[in-house]
Amino acid sequence: MLVLSITSAFAKTECDNPIILKMLKDEFSQSVEKNLDLYFYYRQKLFNPYFAEYMDEEKEKLDDLDRSQKYSPEEFNQILKEKIKNIYKDANSKFIGIVKQQKVEEDDSTYQYNQAFEKLLDPYIDYQLSKQQQAMMREYDGEEDAMITSHFKTDPSDEKLFEEIVQNSFNIQFTDIQELSKAKVSTFEITSCYMTLNLKQKNTTKNVNFKYSVYFDSLSNEMPLFPLNFYINDRESDFKELGHYLIQEYGN
């Protein structure tokens, strides 16, 4: 539940109260970001053990190559360096090829490939893979514990990049704001609203129509926003799943 203090006298109705609109916009952006963050978390939860297995397989191949004695130490060292210089992105490509074919039940411990999420997260995933790759190469060149240090190092660019993805892909504006109905029960007043959510993306604008309700208690100076009878494009929806819906339908 969002609790909004009423401080504006310029709104015609509760529906176009700028405080509510700002809170809605922030809520939508946070919901999208939260869903992307959760998707990436479960993606990494599956990718990390896969990468460990991938590394073991590649190490066995290199060990076999080393035992063959076909190459001098210098030649083998060059082969090794070439093999690992893009190993994270190589593993990620094979990982995607596998998970795209899998059908799994979504729960709190599994990950299922989603093209819309992957497309939005592509620059973030690429950034993370590049960081890990650079750390591996530094350790290969003699920087002790470079990979461990990189893993635990706080990187402000992580959060910034996530925010940029949301802002660039879901630049939200509200239009066609209407008051649909108003009902009063005791000291409570419930107003049903309708509006169009414009998602301004590069060279295009996509629209989402939705309805919601605001609830006002005349004995209070606060206005909670409830997901009562919440509809997206005339389809009853779960307010908590708005971020997932926007990514799925409009992230492509």
CSV table of C-alpha atoms in Angstrom, one decimal:
chain,number,residue,atom,x,y,z
A,1,MET,CA,0.0,0.0,0.0
A,2,LEU,CA,1.3,3.4,-0.9
A,3,VAL,CA,0.5,6.3,1.5
A,4,LEU,CA,0.4,9.8,0.0
A,5,SER,CA,0.2,13.1,1.8
A,6,ILE,CA,-2.1,15.5,0.2
A,7,THR,CA,-0.2,18.7,-0.4
A,8,SER,CA,-1.4,19.9,-3.8
A,9,ALA,CA,-4.4,22.2,-4.4
A,10,PHE,CA,-4.0,22.2,-8.2
A,11,ALA,CA,-5.4,18.8,-9.0
A,12,LYS,CA,-9.0,18.7,-10.4
A,13,THR,CA,-9.6,15.3,-8.8
A,14,GLU,CA,-7.7,12.7,-6.8
A,15,CYS,CA,-7.0,11.0,-10.1
A,16,ASP,CA,-4.7,13.7,-11.5
A,17,ASN,CA,-3.2,14.7,-8.2
A,18,PRO,CA,0.5,15.3,-9.1
A,19,ILE,CA,1.6,13.6,-5.8
A,20,ILE,CA,-0.3,10.4,-6.8
A,21,LEU,CA,1.1,10.5,-10.4
A,22,LYS,CA,4.6,10.9,-9.2
A,23,MET,CA,4.2,8.1,-6.7
A,24,LEU,CA,2.7,5.9,-9.4
A,25,LYS,CA,5.5,6.6,-11.8
A,26,ASP,CA,8.1,5.8,-9.1
A,27,GLU,CA,6.2,2.6,-8.2
A,28,PHE,CA,6.2,1.4,-11.8
A,29,SER,CA,9.9,2.1,-12.3
A,30,GLN,CA,10.7,0.4,-9.0
A,31,SER,CA,8.6,-2.6,-10.0
A,32,VAL,CA,10.3,-3.0,-13.3
A,33,GLU,CA,13.7,-2.7,-11.7
A,34,LYS,CA,12.8,-5.1,-9.0
A,35,ASN,CA,11.6,-7.7,-11.5
A,36,LEU,CA,14.8,-7.3,-13.6
A,37,ASP,CA,17.0,-7.6,-10.5
A,38,LEU,CA,15.1,-10.8,-9.4
A,39,TYR,CA,15.4,-12.3,-12.9
A,40,PHE,CA,19.1,-11.7,-13.0
A,41,TYR,CA,19.6,-13.1,-9.5
A,42,TYR,CA,17.9,-16.4,-10.4
A,43,ARG,CA,19.8,-16.4,-13.7
A,44,GLN,CA,23.1,-16.2,-11.9
A,45,LYS,CA,22.0,-18.8,-9.4
A,46,LEU,CA,21.8,-21.2,-12.4
A,47,PHE,CA,24.7,-19.8,-14.5
A,48,ASN,CA,27.3,-20.0,-11.7
A,49,PRO,CA,27.3,-23.8,-11.2
A,50,TYR,CA,27.0,-24.2,-15.0
A,51,PHE,CA,30.1,-22.1,-15.5
A,52,ALA,CA,32.0,-24.1,-12.9
A,53,GLU,CA,31.1,-27.3,-14.9
A,54,TYR,CA,32.0,-25.6,-18.1
A,55,MET,CA,35.4,-24.6,-16.7
A,56,ASP,CA,36.1,-28.2,-15.5
A,57,GLU,CA,35.3,-29.5,-19.0
A,58,GLU,CA,37.6,-27.0,-20.6
A,59,LYS,CA,40.4,-27.7,-18.1
A,60,GLU,CA,40.2,-31.5,-18.9
A,61,LYS,CA,40.6,-30.7,-22.6
A,62,LEU,CA,43.6,-28.5,-21.9
A,63,ASP,CA,45.1,-31.1,-19.6
A,64,ASP,CA,44.7,-33.7,-22.4
A,65,LEU,CA,46.3,-31.3,-24.8
A,66,ASP,CA,49.2,-30.6,-22.4
A,67,ARG,CA,49.8,-34.4,-21.9
A,68,SER,CA,49.9,-34.9,-25.6
A,69,GLN,CA,53.3,-33.0,-25.6
A,70,LYS,CA,52.5,-31.7,-29.1
A,71,TYR,CA,53.3,-28.2,-28.0
A,72,SER,CA,56.2,-26.4,-26.3
A,73,PRO,CA,55.5,-24.7,-23.0
A,74,GLU,CA,55.4,-21.4,-24.7
A,75,GLU,CA,53.0,-22.6,-27.4
A,76,PHE,CA,50.8,-24.3,-24.8
A,77,ASN,CA,50.7,-21.1,-22.7
A,78,GLN,CA,49.6,-19.1,-25.7
A,79,ILE,CA,46.8,-21.7,-26.5
A,80,LEU,CA,45.7,-21.5,-22.9
A,81,LYS,CA,45.5,-17.7,-23.0
A,82,GLU,CA,43.5,-17.7,-26.2
A,83,LYS,CA,41.2,-20.3,-24.7
A,84,ILE,CA,40.3,-18.3,-21.6
A,85,LYS,CA,40.3,-14.7,-23.0
A,86,ASN,CA,36.6,-15.0,-23.9
A,87,ILE,CA,35.6,-17.9,-21.7
A,88,TYR,CA,32.8,-16.1,-19.8
A,89,LYS,CA,31.0,-15.0,-23.0
A,90,ASP,CA,31.6,-18.3,-24.6
A,91,ALA,CA,30.0,-20.1,-21.6
A,92,ASN,CA,27.2,-17.6,-21.5
A,93,SER,CA,26.3,-18.3,-25.2
A,94,LYS,CA,26.2,-22.0,-24.6
A,95,PHE,CA,24.2,-21.5,-21.4
A,96,ILE,CA,21.6,-19.5,-23.3
A,97,GLY,CA,21.4,-22.2,-26.0
A,98,ILE,CA,20.6,-24.8,-23.3
A,99,VAL,CA,18.1,-22.8,-21.2
A,100,LYS,CA,16.1,-21.7,-24.2
A,101,GLN,CA,15.3,-25.3,-24.8
A,102,GLN,CA,14.3,-26.2,-21.2
A,103,LYS,CA,10.8,-26.1,-19.9
A,104,VAL,CA,10.8,-25.7,-16.1
A,105,GLU,CA,8.3,-24.6,-13.5
A,106,GLU,CA,8.9,-21.2,-12.1
A,107,ASP,CA,9.3,-21.0,-8.4
A,108,ASP,CA,11.6,-19.5,-5.9
A,109,SER,CA,14.6,-21.6,-6.8
A,110,THR,CA,14.4,-22.0,-10.6
A,111,TYR,CA,15.1,-19.8,-13.6
A,112,GLN,CA,13.3,-19.9,-17.0
A,113,TYR,CA,14.7,-18.1,-20.0
A,114,ASN,CA,12.6,-15.0,-21.0
A,115,GLN,CA,13.5,-13.2,-24.2
A,116,ALA,CA,12.1,-9.9,-23.1
A,117,PHE,CA,14.0,-9.9,-19.9
A,118,GLU,CA,17.2,-11.1,-21.6
A,119,LYS,CA,17.0,-8.3,-24.2
A,120,LEU,CA,16.6,-5.6,-21.6
A,121,LEU,CA,19.3,-7.0,-19.4
A,122,ASP,CA,21.8,-7.6,-22.3
A,123,PRO,CA,24.0,-4.6,-21.5
A,124,TYR,CA,24.0,-5.4,-17.8
A,125,ILE,CA,24.9,-9.1,-18.4
A,126,ASP,CA,27.6,-8.1,-20.9
A,127,TYR,CA,29.0,-5.7,-18.3
A,128,GLN,CA,29.1,-8.4,-15.6
A,129,LEU,CA,30.7,-11.0,-17.9
A,130,SER,CA,33.3,-8.4,-19.0
A,131,LYS,CA,34.2,-7.6,-15.4
A,132,GLN,CA,34.6,-11.3,-14.5
A,133,GLN,CA,36.6,-11.9,-17.6
A,134,GLN,CA,39.0,-9.0,-16.9
A,135,ALA,CA,39.5,-10.3,-13.3
A,136,MET,CA,40.3,-13.7,-14.7
A,137,MET,CA,42.9,-12.3,-17.1
A,138,ARG,CA,44.5,-10.2,-14.3
A,139,GLU,CA,44.8,-13.3,-12.2
A,140,TYR,CA,46.3,-15.2,-15.1
A,141,ASP,CA,48.9,-12.4,-15.5
A,142,GLY,CA,49.9,-12.8,-11.9
A,143,GLU,CA,47.5,-10.6,-9.8
A,144,GLU,CA,46.8,-12.9,-6.9
A,145,ASP,CA,43.2,-13.3,-5.8
A,146,ALA,CA,42.0,-10.9,-8.5
A,147,MET,CA,38.8,-12.8,-9.2
A,148,ILE,CA,37.9,-13.0,-5.5
A,149,THR,CA,38.6,-9.3,-5.0
A,150,SER,CA,36.5,-8.4,-8.0
A,151,HIS,CA,33.6,-10.5,-6.8
A,152,PHE,CA,33.4,-8.8,-3.4
A,153,LYS,CA,34.2,-5.3,-4.6
A,154,THR,CA,31.3,-2.8,-4.5
A,155,ASP,CA,30.7,-1.4,-8.0
A,156,PRO,CA,28.5,1.7,-8.1
A,157,SER,CA,28.1,1.2,-11.9
A,158,ASP,CA,25.9,-1.9,-11.2
A,159,GLU,CA,23.0,0.1,-9.8
A,160,LYS,CA,23.5,3.0,-12.2
A,161,LEU,CA,23.3,0.7,-15.2
A,162,PHE,CA,20.2,-0.9,-13.9
A,163,GLU,CA,18.5,2.5,-13.5
A,164,GLU,CA,19.6,3.6,-17.0
A,165,ILE,CA,18.0,0.4,-18.5
A,166,VAL,CA,14.7,1.2,-16.8
A,167,GLN,CA,14.7,4.9,-17.6
A,168,ASN,CA,15.6,4.3,-21.3
A,169,SER,CA,13.2,1.5,-21.8
A,170,PHE,CA,10.3,2.7,-19.7
A,171,ASN,CA,10.2,6.5,-19.8
A,172,ILE,CA,6.7,6.8,-18.3
A,173,GLN,CA,4.2,9.6,-19.0
A,174,PHE,CA,0.5,9.8,-18.0
A,175,THR,CA,-2.2,11.0,-20.4
A,176,ASP,CA,-6.0,10.8,-20.8
A,177,ILE,CA,-6.6,10.9,-17.0
A,178,GLN,CA,-10.3,10.4,-16.1
A,179,GLU,CA,-12.4,10.0,-13.0
A,180,LEU,CA,-14.7,7.1,-13.6
A,181,SER,CA,-16.7,7.0,-10.4
A,182,LYS,CA,-16.8,8.1,-6.8
A,183,ALA,CA,-18.4,6.3,-3.8
A,184,LYS,CA,-18.6,7.4,-0.2
A,185,VAL,CA,-18.9,5.0,2.8
A,186,SER,CA,-19.0,6.6,6.2
A,187,THR,CA,-15.9,8.9,6.3
A,188,PHE,CA,-14.3,7.0,3.4
A,189,GLU,CA,-14.3,8.1,-0.2
A,190,ILE,CA,-13.2,5.8,-3.0
A,191,THR,CA,-12.5,7.2,-6.4
A,192,SER,CA,-12.0,5.0,-9.4
A,193,CYS,CA,-9.6,6.4,-12.0
A,194,TYR,CA,-8.6,5.6,-15.6
A,195,MET,CA,-5.5,6.7,-17.5
A,196,THR,CA,-3.2,5.9,-20.3
A,197,LEU,CA,0.4,5.1,-19.5
A,198,ASN,CA,2.8,6.1,-22.3
A,199,LEU,CA,6.0,4.2,-22.4
A,200,LYS,CA,8.3,6.4,-24.5
A,201,GLN,CA,11.1,4.4,-26.0
A,202,LYS,CA,13.5,5.0,-28.8
A,203,ASN,CA,11.5,6.1,-31.9
A,204,THR,CA,8.3,4.7,-30.5
A,205,THR,CA,5.6,5.2,-27.9
A,206,LYS,CA,3.7,2.2,-26.5
A,207,ASN,CA,0.5,2.7,-24.5
A,208,VAL,CA,-0.9,0.8,-21.5
A,209,ASN,CA,-4.5,1.6,-20.4
A,210,PHE,CA,-5.2,1.0,-16.7
A,211,LYS,CA,-7.7,1.6,-14.0
A,212,TYR,CA,-7.1,1.8,-10.2
A,213,SER,CA,-8.7,3.3,-7.1
A,214,VAL,CA,-7.7,5.9,-4.6
A,215,TYR,CA,-9.1,5.9,-1.1
A,216,PHE,CA,-9.5,9.0,1.0
A,217,ASP,CA,-10.5,9.2,4.7
A,218,SER,CA,-11.9,12.7,5.5
A,219,LEU,CA,-10.6,12.2,9.1
A,220,SER,CA,-7.0,11.8,7.9
A,221,ASN,CA,-4.5,13.9,6.0
A,222,GLU,CA,-3.2,10.9,4.1
A,223,MET,CA,-4.4,9.3,0.8
A,224,PRO,CA,-3.5,5.6,0.5
A,225,LEU,CA,-3.5,4.2,-3.1
A,226,PHE,CA,-5.0,0.7,-3.2
A,227,PRO,CA,-4.8,-1.8,-6.1
A,228,LEU,CA,-8.6,-2.2,-6.0
A,229,ASN,CA,-10.2,-3.5,-9.2
A,230,PHE,CA,-6.8,-3.0,-11.0
A,231,TYR,CA,-7.0,-3.4,-14.7
A,232,ILE,CA,-4.4,-3.3,-17.4
A,233,ASN,CA,-5.7,-2.9,-21.0
A,234,ASP,CA,-9.2,-4.0,-19.7
A,235,ARG,CA,-7.7,-7.1,-18.2
A,236,GLU,CA,-7.9,-7.6,-14.4
A,237,SER,CA,-4.4,-7.7,-13.1
A,238,ASP,CA,-2.3,-8.0,-10.0
A,239,PHE,CA,-0.8,-4.6,-9.0
A,240,LYS,CA,2.3,-6.4,-7.6
A,241,GLU,CA,3.0,-8.0,-11.1
A,242,LEU,CA,2.9,-4.7,-13.0
A,243,GLY,CA,6.7,-4.6,-13.5
A,244,HIS,CA,6.7,-8.2,-14.9
A,245,TYR,CA,3.8,-7.4,-17.2
A,246,LEU,CA,5.4,-4.2,-18.6
A,247,ILE,CA,8.7,-6.0,-19.3
A,248,GLN,CA,7.0,-9.0,-20.8
A,249,GLU,CA,4.6,-7.0,-23.1
A,250,TYR,CA,6.6,-3.9,-23.8
A,251,GLY,CA,10.3,-4.9,-23.2
A,252,ASN,CA,10.8,-6.4,-26.7
